[in-house]
Coordinates of C-alpha atoms and ligand atoms in Angstrom, one line a residue:
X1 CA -18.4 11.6 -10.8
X2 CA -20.6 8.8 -10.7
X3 CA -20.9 6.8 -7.4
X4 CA -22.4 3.0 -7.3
X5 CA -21.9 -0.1 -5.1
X6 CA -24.1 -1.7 -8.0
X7 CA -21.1 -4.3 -9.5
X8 CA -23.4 -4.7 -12.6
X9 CA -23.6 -1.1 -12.7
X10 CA -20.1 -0.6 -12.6
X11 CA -19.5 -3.4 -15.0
X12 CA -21.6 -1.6 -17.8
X13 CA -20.3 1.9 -17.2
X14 CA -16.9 0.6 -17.8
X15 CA -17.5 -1.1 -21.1
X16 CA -19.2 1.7 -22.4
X17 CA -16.0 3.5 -21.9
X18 CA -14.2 1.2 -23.3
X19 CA -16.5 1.3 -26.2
X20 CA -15.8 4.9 -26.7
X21 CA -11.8 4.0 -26.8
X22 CA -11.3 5.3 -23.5
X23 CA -8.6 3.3 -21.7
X24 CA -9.5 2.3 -18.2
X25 CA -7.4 3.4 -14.9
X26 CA -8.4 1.9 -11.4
X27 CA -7.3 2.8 -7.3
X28 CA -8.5 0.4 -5.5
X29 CA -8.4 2.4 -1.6
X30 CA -9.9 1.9 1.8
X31 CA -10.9 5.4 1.9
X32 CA -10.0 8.4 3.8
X33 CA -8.5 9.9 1.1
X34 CA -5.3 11.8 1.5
X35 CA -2.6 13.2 -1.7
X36 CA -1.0 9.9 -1.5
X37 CA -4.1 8.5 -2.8
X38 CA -4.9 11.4 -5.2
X39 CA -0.7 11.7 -6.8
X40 CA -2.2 7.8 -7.6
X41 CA -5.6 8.9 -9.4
X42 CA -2.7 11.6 -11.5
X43 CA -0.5 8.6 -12.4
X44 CA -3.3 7.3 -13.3
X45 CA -4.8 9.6 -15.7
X46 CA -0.9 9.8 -17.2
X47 CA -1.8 6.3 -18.7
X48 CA -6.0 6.1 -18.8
X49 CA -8.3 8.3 -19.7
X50 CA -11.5 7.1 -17.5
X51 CA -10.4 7.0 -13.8
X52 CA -11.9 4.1 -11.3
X53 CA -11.7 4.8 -7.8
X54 CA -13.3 2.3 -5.2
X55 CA -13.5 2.6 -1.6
X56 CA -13.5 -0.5 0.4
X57 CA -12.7 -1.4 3.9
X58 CA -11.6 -5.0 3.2
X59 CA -12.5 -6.6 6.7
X60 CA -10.3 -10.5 5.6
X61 CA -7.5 -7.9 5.1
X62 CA -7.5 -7.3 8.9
X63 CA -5.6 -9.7 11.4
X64 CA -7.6 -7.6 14.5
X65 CA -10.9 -7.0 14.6
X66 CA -10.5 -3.4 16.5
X67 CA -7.8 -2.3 14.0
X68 CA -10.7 -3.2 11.1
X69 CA -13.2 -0.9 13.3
X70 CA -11.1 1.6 14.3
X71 CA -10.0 2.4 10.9
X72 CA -10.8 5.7 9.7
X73 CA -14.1 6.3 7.2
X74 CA -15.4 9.7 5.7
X75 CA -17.2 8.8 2.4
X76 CA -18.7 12.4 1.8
X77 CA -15.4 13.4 2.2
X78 CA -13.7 11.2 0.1
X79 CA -16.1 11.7 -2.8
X80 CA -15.6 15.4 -2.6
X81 CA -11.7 14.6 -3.1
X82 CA -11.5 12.2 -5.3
X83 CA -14.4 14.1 -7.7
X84 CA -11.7 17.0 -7.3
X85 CA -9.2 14.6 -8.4
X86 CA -10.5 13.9 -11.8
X87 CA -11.8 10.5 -10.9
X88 CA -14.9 10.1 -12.9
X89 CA -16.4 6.4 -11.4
X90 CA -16.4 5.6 -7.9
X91 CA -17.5 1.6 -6.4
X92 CA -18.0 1.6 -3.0
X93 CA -19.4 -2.1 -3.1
X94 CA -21.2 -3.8 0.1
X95 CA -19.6 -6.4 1.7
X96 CA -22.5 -8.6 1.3
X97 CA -22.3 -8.2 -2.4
X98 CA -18.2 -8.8 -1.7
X99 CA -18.5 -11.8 0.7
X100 CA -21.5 -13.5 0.9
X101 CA -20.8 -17.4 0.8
X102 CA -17.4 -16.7 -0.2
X103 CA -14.6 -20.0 -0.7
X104 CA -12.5 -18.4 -2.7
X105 CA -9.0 -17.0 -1.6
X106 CA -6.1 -15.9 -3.6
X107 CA -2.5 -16.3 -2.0
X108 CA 0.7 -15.1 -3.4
X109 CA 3.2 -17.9 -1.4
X110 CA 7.1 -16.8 -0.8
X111 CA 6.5 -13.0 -0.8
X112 CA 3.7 -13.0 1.7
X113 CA 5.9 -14.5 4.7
X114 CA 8.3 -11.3 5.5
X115 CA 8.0 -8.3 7.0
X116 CA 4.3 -7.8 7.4
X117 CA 3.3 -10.9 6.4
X118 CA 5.1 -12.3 9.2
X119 CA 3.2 -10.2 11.9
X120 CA -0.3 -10.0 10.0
X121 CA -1.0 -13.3 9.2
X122 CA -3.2 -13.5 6.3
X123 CA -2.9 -9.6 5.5
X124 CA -2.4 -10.6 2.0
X125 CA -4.4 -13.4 1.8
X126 CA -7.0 -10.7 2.2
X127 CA -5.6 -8.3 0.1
X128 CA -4.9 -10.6 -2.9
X129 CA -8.5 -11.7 -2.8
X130 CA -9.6 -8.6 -2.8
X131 CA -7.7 -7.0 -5.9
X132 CA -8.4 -9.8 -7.5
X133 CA -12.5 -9.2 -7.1
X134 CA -11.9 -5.7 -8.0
X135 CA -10.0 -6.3 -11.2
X136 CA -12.2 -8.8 -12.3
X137 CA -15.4 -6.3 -11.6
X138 CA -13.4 -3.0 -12.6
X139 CA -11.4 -4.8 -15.4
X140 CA -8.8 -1.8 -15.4
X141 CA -6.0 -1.6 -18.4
X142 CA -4.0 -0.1 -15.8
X143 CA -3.6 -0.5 -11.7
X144 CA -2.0 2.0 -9.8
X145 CA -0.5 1.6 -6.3
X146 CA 1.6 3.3 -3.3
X147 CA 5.3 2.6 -2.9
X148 CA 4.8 3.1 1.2
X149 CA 3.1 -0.7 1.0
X150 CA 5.7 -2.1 -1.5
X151 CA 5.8 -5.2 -0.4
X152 CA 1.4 -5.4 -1.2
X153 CA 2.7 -3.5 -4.3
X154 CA 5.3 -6.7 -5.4
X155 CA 2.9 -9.1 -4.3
X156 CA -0.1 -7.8 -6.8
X157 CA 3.0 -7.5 -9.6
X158 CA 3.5 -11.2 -8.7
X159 CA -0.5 -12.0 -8.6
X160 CA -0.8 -10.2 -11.9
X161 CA 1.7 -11.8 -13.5
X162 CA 1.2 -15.3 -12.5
X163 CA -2.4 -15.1 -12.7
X164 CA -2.4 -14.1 -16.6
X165 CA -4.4 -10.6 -15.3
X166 CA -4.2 -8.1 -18.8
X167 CA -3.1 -5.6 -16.4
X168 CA -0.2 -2.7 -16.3
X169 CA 0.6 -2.2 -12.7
X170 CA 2.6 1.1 -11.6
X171 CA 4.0 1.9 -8.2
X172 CA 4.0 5.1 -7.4
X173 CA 6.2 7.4 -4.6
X174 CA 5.9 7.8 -1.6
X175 CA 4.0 11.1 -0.9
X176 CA 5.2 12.4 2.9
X177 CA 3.8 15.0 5.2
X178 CA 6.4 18.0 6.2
X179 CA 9.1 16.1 8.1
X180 CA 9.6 13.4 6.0
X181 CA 5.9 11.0 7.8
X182 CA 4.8 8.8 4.8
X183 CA 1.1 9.4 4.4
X184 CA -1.2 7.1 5.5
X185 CA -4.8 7.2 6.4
X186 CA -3.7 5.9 9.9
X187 CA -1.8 8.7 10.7
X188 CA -5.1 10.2 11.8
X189 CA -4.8 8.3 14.8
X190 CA -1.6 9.7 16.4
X191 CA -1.7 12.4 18.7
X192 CA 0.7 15.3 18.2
X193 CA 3.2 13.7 20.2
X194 CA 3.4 10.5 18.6
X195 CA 3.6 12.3 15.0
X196 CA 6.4 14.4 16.4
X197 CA 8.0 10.6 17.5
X198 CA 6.8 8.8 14.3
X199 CA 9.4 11.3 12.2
X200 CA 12.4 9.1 13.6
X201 CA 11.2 6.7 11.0
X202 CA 12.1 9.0 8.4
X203 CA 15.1 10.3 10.3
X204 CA 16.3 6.7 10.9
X205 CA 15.7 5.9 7.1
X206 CA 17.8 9.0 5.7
X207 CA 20.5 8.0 8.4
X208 CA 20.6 4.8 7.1
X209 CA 20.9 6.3 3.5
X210 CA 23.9 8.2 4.2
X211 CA 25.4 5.1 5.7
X212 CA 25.3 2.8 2.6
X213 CA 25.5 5.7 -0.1
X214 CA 28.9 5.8 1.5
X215 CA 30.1 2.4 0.9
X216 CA 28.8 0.9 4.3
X217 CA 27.2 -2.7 2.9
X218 CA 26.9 -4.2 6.4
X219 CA 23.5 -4.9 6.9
X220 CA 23.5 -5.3 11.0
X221 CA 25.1 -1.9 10.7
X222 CA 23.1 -0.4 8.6
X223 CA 19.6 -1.4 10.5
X224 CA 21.2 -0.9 13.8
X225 CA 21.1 3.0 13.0
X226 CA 17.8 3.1 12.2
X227 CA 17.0 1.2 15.0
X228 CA 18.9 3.3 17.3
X229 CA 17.0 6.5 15.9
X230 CA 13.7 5.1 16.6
X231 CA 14.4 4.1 19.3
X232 CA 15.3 7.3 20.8
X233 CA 12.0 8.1 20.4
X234 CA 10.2 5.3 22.0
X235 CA 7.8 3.8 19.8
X236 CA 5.4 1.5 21.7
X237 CA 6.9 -1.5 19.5
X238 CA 9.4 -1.5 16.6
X239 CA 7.7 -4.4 14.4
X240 CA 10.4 -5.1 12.1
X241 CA 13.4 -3.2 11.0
X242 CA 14.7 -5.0 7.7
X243 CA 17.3 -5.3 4.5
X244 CA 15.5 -7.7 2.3
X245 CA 16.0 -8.6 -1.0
X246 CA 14.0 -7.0 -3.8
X247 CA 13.3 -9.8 -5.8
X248 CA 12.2 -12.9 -3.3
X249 CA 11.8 -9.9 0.2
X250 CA 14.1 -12.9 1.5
X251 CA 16.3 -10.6 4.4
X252 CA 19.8 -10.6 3.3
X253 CA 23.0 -10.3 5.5
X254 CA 25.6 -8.2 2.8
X255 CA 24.2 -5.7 0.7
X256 CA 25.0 -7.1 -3.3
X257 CA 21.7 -6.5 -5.0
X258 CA 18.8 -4.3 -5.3
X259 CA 17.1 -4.4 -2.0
X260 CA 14.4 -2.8 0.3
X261 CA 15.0 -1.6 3.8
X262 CA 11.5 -1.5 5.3
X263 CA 10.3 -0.5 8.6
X264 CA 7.2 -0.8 10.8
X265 CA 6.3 0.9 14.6
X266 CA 4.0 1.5 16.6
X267 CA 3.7 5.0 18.0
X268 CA 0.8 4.6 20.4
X269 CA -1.5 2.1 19.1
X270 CA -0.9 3.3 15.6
X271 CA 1.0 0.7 13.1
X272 CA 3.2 2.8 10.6
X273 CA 5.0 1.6 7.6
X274 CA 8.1 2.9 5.7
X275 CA 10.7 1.9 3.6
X276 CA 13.7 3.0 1.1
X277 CA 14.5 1.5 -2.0
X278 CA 18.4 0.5 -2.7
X279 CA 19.3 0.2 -6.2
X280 CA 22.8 -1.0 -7.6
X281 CA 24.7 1.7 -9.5
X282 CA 28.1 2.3 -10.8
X283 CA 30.4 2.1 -7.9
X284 CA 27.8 1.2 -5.5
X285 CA 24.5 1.8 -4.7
X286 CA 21.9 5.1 -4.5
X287 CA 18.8 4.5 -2.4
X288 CA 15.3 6.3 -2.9
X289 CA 13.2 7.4 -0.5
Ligands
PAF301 O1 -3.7 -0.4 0.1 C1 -4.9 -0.5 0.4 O2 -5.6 0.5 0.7 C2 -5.6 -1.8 0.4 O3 -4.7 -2.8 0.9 C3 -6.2 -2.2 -1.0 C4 -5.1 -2.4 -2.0 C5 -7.2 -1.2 -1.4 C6 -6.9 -3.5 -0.8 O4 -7.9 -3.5 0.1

């Protein structure tokens, strides 16, 4: 695996690549690499044959400046994984190189004002931009991302489309530790206690997937038990608890269309996301975890 911050480096390799036919995948990370990161890098390779990796901690992604330096890095690490991985380039570019007299900002409106839009103001302000830098370095055929952050992964869809990007973006499952915990590079952070907690999320969510795969289409109802459930386990803060729709994340009060129902908590100082994807189906409606 070849590593570089060089983006004219990176820029060559790939179109040599290219050159040799090779179609180009790309995860974009933060680092600290866990297998939600590495099931993305085998999507990937189901529809590229050279693999792009870059780690990034994108500091205009972060509303708090703590949360930005508290966030968890291991680069010896994570090139040791993602090398395992298959990944065959890896950009870990400086932020100078990123940054440095930088105007330019990329904002996908609508989508970026719920759930954690709402209580991260310009999260994906920061995000967008990003992406956007590292798909017009990388210049990927195909962009793979986590369904844990589906609303970031709706909002690059959106960018991508509306933006004219040539890129095929995939969202890919949710990969969860043993008791149901989405995987997250944050879950470092929680103490054994809080982990133990933090599986109410899950519990809430499979509660609250029981309820609606038997008819229930009441959406007070149906967040109230997930609410409930967390509760029980006192989180620090429940952030949100939601049943938006798919298409515009616009929260919705009967459930008639393909729709989301996304959490976020604290447990400790540690922000955690989750949600469960509803999709119409004969007679009513099957939800995926
Ligand atoms: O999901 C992430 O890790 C980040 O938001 C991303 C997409 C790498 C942009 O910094």
């Amino acid at each position: 695996m070849k590593i570089t911050g060089s983006i004219a480096e990176i820029r060559t390799i790939v179109q040599n690549a290219r050159k040799e036919g090779k179609r180009i995948g790309f995860v974009p990370t933060m680092g600290y690499l866990h297998k939600g990161h590495l099931s993305l890098v085998e999507i990937s390779k189901q529809h590229a044959d050279f693999q792009v990796m870059s780690i990034f901690v994108n500091r205009i992604q972060f509303n708090d400046k703590k949360d930005f330096e508290d966030y968890p890095r291991d680069f010896e690490r994570d090139f040791a994984l993602a090398q395992s991985a298959g990944v065959h380039l890896m950009f870990t570019p400086d932020e100078r190189d990123m940054y440095q007299n930088h105007l330019t900002y990329v904002e996908v409106e609508s989508l970026s004002k719920y759930l954690c839009g709402a209580t991260r103001p310009g999260h994906f302000r920061g995000v967008c931009t990003v992406v956007s830098k590292l798909f017009n370095i990388v210049l990927p055929d195909v962009s793979v991302f986590g369904r844990k952050d589906i609303q970031q992964a709706l909002i690059i869809e959106k960018m991508v489309h509306d933006l004219n990007f040539p890129i095929q973006i995939i969202t890919a499952p949710t990969i969860r530790e043993e008791g149901g915990l989405a995987m997250s590079s944050r879950n470092k952070h929680l103490s054994h206690d809080e982990r133990t907690r933090a599986l109410s999320i899950h519990r809430g969510l499979l509660k609250a997937k029981s309820l609606i795969e038997s008819g229930n289409r009441n959406t007070t109802e149906i967040k109230a038990v997930i609410q409930k459930e967390i509760e029980a386990a006192h989180p620090q803060k429940i952030d949100y608890i939601e049943l938006v729709s798919y298409n515009s994340l616009h929260p919705i009060e009967k459930l008639d269309e393909k729709a989301i129902l996304a959490v976020a908590a604290f447990f400790g100082n540690t922000r955690l996301i989750d949600n469960m994807l509803i999709h119409p189906c004969e007679g009513g409606f099957t939800c995926e975890l």
